[in-house]
Coordinates of C-alpha atoms in Angstrom, one line a residue:
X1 CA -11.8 1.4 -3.1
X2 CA -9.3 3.4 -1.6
X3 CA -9.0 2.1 1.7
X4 CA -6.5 -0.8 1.3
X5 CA -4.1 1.5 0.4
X6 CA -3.5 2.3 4.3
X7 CA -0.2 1.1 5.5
X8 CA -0.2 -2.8 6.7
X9 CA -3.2 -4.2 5.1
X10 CA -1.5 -5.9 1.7
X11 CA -2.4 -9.7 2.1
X12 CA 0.4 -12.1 2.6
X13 CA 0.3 -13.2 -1.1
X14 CA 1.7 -16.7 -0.4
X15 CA 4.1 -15.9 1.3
X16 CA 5.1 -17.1 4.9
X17 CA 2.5 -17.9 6.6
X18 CA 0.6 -21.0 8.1
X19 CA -1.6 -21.9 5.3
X20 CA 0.7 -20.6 2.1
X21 CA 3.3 -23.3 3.5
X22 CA 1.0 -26.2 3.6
X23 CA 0.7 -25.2 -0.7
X24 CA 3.0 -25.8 -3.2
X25 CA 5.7 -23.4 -3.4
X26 CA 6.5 -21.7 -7.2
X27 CA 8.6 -23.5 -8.9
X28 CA 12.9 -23.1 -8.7
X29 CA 12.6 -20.3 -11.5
X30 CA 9.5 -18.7 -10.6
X31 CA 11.2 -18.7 -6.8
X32 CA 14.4 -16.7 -8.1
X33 CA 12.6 -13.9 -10.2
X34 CA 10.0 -13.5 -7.5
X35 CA 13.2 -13.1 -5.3
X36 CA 14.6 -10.4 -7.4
X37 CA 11.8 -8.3 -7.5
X38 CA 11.1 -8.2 -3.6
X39 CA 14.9 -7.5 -3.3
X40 CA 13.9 -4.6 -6.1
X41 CA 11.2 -3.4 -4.5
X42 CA 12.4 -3.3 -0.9
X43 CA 15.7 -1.2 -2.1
X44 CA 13.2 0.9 -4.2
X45 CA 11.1 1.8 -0.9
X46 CA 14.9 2.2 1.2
X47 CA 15.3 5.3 -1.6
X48 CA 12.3 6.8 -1.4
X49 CA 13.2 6.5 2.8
X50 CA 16.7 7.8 2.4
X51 CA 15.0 10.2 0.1
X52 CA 13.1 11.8 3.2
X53 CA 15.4 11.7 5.4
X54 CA 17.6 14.2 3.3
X55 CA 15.6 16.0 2.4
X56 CA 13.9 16.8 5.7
X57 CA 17.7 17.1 6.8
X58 CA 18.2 19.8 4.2
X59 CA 15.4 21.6 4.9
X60 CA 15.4 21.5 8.1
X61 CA 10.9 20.7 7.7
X62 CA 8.4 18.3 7.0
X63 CA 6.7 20.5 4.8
X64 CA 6.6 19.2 1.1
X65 CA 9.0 17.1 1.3
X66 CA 6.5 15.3 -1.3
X67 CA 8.6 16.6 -4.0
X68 CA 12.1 15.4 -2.9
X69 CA 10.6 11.4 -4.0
X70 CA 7.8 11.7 -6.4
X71 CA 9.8 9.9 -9.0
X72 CA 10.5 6.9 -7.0
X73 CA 7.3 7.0 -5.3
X74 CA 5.0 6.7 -8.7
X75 CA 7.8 4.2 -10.3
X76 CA 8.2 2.1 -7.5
X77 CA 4.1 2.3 -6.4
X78 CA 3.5 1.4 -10.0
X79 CA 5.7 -1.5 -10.2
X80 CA 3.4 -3.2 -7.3
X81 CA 0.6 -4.0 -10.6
X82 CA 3.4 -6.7 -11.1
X83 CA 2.1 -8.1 -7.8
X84 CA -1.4 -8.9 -9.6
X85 CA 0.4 -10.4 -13.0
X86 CA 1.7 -12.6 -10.6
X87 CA -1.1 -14.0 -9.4
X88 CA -3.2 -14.7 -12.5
X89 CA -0.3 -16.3 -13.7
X90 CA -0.1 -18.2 -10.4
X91 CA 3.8 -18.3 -9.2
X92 CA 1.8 -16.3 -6.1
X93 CA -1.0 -18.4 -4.4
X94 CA -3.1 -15.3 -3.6
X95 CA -6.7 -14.2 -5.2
X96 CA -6.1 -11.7 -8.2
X97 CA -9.2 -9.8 -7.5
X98 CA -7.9 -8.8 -4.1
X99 CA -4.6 -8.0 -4.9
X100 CA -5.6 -6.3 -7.8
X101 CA -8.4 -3.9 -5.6
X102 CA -5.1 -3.7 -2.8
X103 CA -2.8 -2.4 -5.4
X104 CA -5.2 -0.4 -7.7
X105 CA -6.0 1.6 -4.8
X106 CA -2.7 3.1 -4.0
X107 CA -1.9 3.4 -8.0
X108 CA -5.3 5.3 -8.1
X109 CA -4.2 7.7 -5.2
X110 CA -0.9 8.3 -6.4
X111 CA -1.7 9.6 -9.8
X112 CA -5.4 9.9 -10.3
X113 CA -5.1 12.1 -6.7
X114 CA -2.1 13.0 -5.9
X115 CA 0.0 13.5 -9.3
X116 CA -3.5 15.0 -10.9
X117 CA -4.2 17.1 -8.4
X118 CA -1.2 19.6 -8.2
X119 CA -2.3 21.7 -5.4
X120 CA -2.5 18.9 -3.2
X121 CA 1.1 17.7 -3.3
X122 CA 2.4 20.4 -0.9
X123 CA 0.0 19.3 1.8
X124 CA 1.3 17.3 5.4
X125 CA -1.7 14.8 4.8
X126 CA 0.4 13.2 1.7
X127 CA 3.6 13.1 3.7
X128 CA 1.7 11.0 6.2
X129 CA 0.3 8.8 3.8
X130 CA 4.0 8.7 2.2
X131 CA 5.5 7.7 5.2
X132 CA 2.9 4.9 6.3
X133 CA 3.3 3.3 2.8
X134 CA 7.5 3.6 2.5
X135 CA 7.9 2.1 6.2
X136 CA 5.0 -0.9 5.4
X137 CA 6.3 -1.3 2.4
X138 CA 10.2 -2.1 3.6
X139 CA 8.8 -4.5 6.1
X140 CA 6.6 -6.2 3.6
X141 CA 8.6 -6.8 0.8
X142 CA 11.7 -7.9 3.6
X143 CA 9.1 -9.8 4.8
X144 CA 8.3 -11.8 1.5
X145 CA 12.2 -12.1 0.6
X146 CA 13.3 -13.9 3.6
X147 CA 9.8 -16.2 3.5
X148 CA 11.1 -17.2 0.0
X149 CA 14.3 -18.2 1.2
X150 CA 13.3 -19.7 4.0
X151 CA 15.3 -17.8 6.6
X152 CA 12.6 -15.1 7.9
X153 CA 14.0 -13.5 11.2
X154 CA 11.3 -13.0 14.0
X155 CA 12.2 -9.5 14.2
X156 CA 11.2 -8.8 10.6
X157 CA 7.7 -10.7 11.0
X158 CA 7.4 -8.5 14.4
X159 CA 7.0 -5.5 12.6
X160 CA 5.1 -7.3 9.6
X161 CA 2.3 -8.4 12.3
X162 CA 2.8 -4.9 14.7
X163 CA 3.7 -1.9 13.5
X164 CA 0.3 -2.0 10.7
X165 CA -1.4 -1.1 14.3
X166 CA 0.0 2.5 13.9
X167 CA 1.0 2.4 10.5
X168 CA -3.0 1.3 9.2
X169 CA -4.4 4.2 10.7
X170 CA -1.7 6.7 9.6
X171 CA -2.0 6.0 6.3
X172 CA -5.9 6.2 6.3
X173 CA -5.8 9.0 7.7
X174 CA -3.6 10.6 5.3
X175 CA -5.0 9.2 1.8
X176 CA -8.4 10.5 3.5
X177 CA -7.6 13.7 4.2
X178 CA -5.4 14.1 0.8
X179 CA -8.7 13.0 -1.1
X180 CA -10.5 15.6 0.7
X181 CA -8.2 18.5 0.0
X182 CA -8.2 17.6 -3.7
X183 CA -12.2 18.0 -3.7
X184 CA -12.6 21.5 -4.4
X185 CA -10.3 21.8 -7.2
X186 CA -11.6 18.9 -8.4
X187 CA -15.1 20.5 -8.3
X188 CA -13.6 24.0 -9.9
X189 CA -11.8 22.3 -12.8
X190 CA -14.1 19.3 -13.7
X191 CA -11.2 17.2 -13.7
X192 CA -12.1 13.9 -15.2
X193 CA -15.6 14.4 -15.3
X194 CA -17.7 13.6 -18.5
X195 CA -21.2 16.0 -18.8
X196 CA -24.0 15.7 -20.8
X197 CA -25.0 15.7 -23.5
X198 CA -22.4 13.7 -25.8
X199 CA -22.7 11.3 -28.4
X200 CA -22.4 8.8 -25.9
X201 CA -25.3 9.5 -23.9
X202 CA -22.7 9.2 -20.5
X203 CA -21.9 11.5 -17.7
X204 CA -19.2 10.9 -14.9
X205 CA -18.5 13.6 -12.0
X206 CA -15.2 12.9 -10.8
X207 CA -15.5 15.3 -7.4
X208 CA -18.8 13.0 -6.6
X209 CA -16.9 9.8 -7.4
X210 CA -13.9 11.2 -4.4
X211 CA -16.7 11.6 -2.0
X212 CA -17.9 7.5 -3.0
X213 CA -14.5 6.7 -2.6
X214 CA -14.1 8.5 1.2
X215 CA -17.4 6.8 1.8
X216 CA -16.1 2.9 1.2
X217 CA -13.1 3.7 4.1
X218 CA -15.9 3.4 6.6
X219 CA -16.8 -0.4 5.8
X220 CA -13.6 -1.6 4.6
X221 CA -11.0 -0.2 6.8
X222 CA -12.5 -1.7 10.4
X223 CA -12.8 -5.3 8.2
X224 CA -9.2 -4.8 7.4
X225 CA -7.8 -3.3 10.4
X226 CA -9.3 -6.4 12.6
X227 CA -8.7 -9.4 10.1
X228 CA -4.9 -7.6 10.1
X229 CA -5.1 -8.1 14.2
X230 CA -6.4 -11.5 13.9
X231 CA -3.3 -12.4 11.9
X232 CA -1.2 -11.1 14.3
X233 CA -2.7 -13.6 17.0
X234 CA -2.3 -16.2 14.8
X235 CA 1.1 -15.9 13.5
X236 CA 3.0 -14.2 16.4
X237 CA 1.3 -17.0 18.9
X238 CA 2.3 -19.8 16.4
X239 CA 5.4 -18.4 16.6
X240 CA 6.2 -18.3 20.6
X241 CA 4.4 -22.2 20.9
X242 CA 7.1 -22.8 18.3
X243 CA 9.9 -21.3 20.3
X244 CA 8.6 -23.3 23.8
X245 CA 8.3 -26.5 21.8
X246 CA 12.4 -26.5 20.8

């Protein structure tokens, strides 16, 4: 479930792109509003950067520095579940079911995890994962402004189609070992977990559905992490052929 969430993987969503430019664009109106919210988003993600930075300034450490942007991070995180309105309404060209498993995934790790889970908020694996997502995040949403105004610098679709190489892995890597540090106090409180018996004859262990969740990383972030590298290849050697051809 989980392990879209790494930093890098979000599909292009219709933007840019070889096959979103041979589709319709959204309309004049859809265009505008879908310009605002990148430019929204992207400024959101510069504060919870700035954010860091000051705070890491001010303490003079890494160490839970979790605590300086958790505001930002669950408002602006949350406000990507716009991302799948926007396809089922279809001013995005992208599949709904993807998006909405991409974006899930991180909403899911940021409160059902992270903000549920107090004890795990003061660990280095969530400042990992914080700092994969707020980097990927800039570049993406950059990324998708410029595309819509057809003026994307090569610099910015660099680092949409490079930096995922470290940045995928790094935020893995930290969601992984976040979920894991939540586990035993998971286990110890019963957090979200539904025994039997009860009038609805239904049982759910929460710690057992973390452990499922660490699980599905193994087949889906290799898929990911190699269809990402594929793009790259694509795009980035489009774009040199282009380059020679002027």
């Amino acid at each position: 479930m989980a392990a879209a969430g790494g930093g890098g993987s979000r599909a292009d969503n219709g933007y840019g792109g070889q096959q979103a430019r041979r589709r319709k664009g959204p309309g004049a109106l859809a265009t505008g509003y879908l310009v605002i919210y990148n430019v929204v988003m992207t400024a959101g993600w510069l504060v919870i950067a700035v954010g860091l930075v000051r705070a890491y300034l001010a303490k003079g450490s890494y160490h839970s520095l979790y605590y300086s942007i958790e505001k930002p991070l669950k408002f602006f995180q949350t406000g990507a579940l716009l991302e799948i309105l926007h396809c089922a309404l279809g001013i995005v060209p992208s599949s709904v079911v993807l998006t909405a498993f991409q974006v899930m995934s991180r909403v899911f790790l940021t409160w059902a995890v992270t903000h549920s889970v107090k004890e795990v908020q003061s660990e280095d694996s969530v400042l990992l994962f914080v700092v994969a997502w707020t980097i990927t995040e800039i570049i993406r949403y950059s990324f998708y402004t410029f595309s819509l105004l057809n003026h994307l610098p090569y610099l910015i679709k660099w680092a949409r189609y490079t930096l995922f190489i470290v940045l995928y892995p790094m935020g893995v890597s930290g969601e992984l070992l976040t979920i894991y540090a939540a586990l035993p106090y998971v286990r110890q409180s019963g957090l979200y977990s539904i025994s039997l018996p009860n009038k609805y004859n239904f049982s759910f262990d929460y710690y057992t559905f973390l452990i499922l969740v660490m699980i599905s990383y193994i087949p889906i972030f290799p898929q990911l992490y190699f269809h990402m590298l594929h793009q790259r290849r694509k795009v980035l050697s489009h774009t040199e052929e282009h380059k020679k051809s002027e």
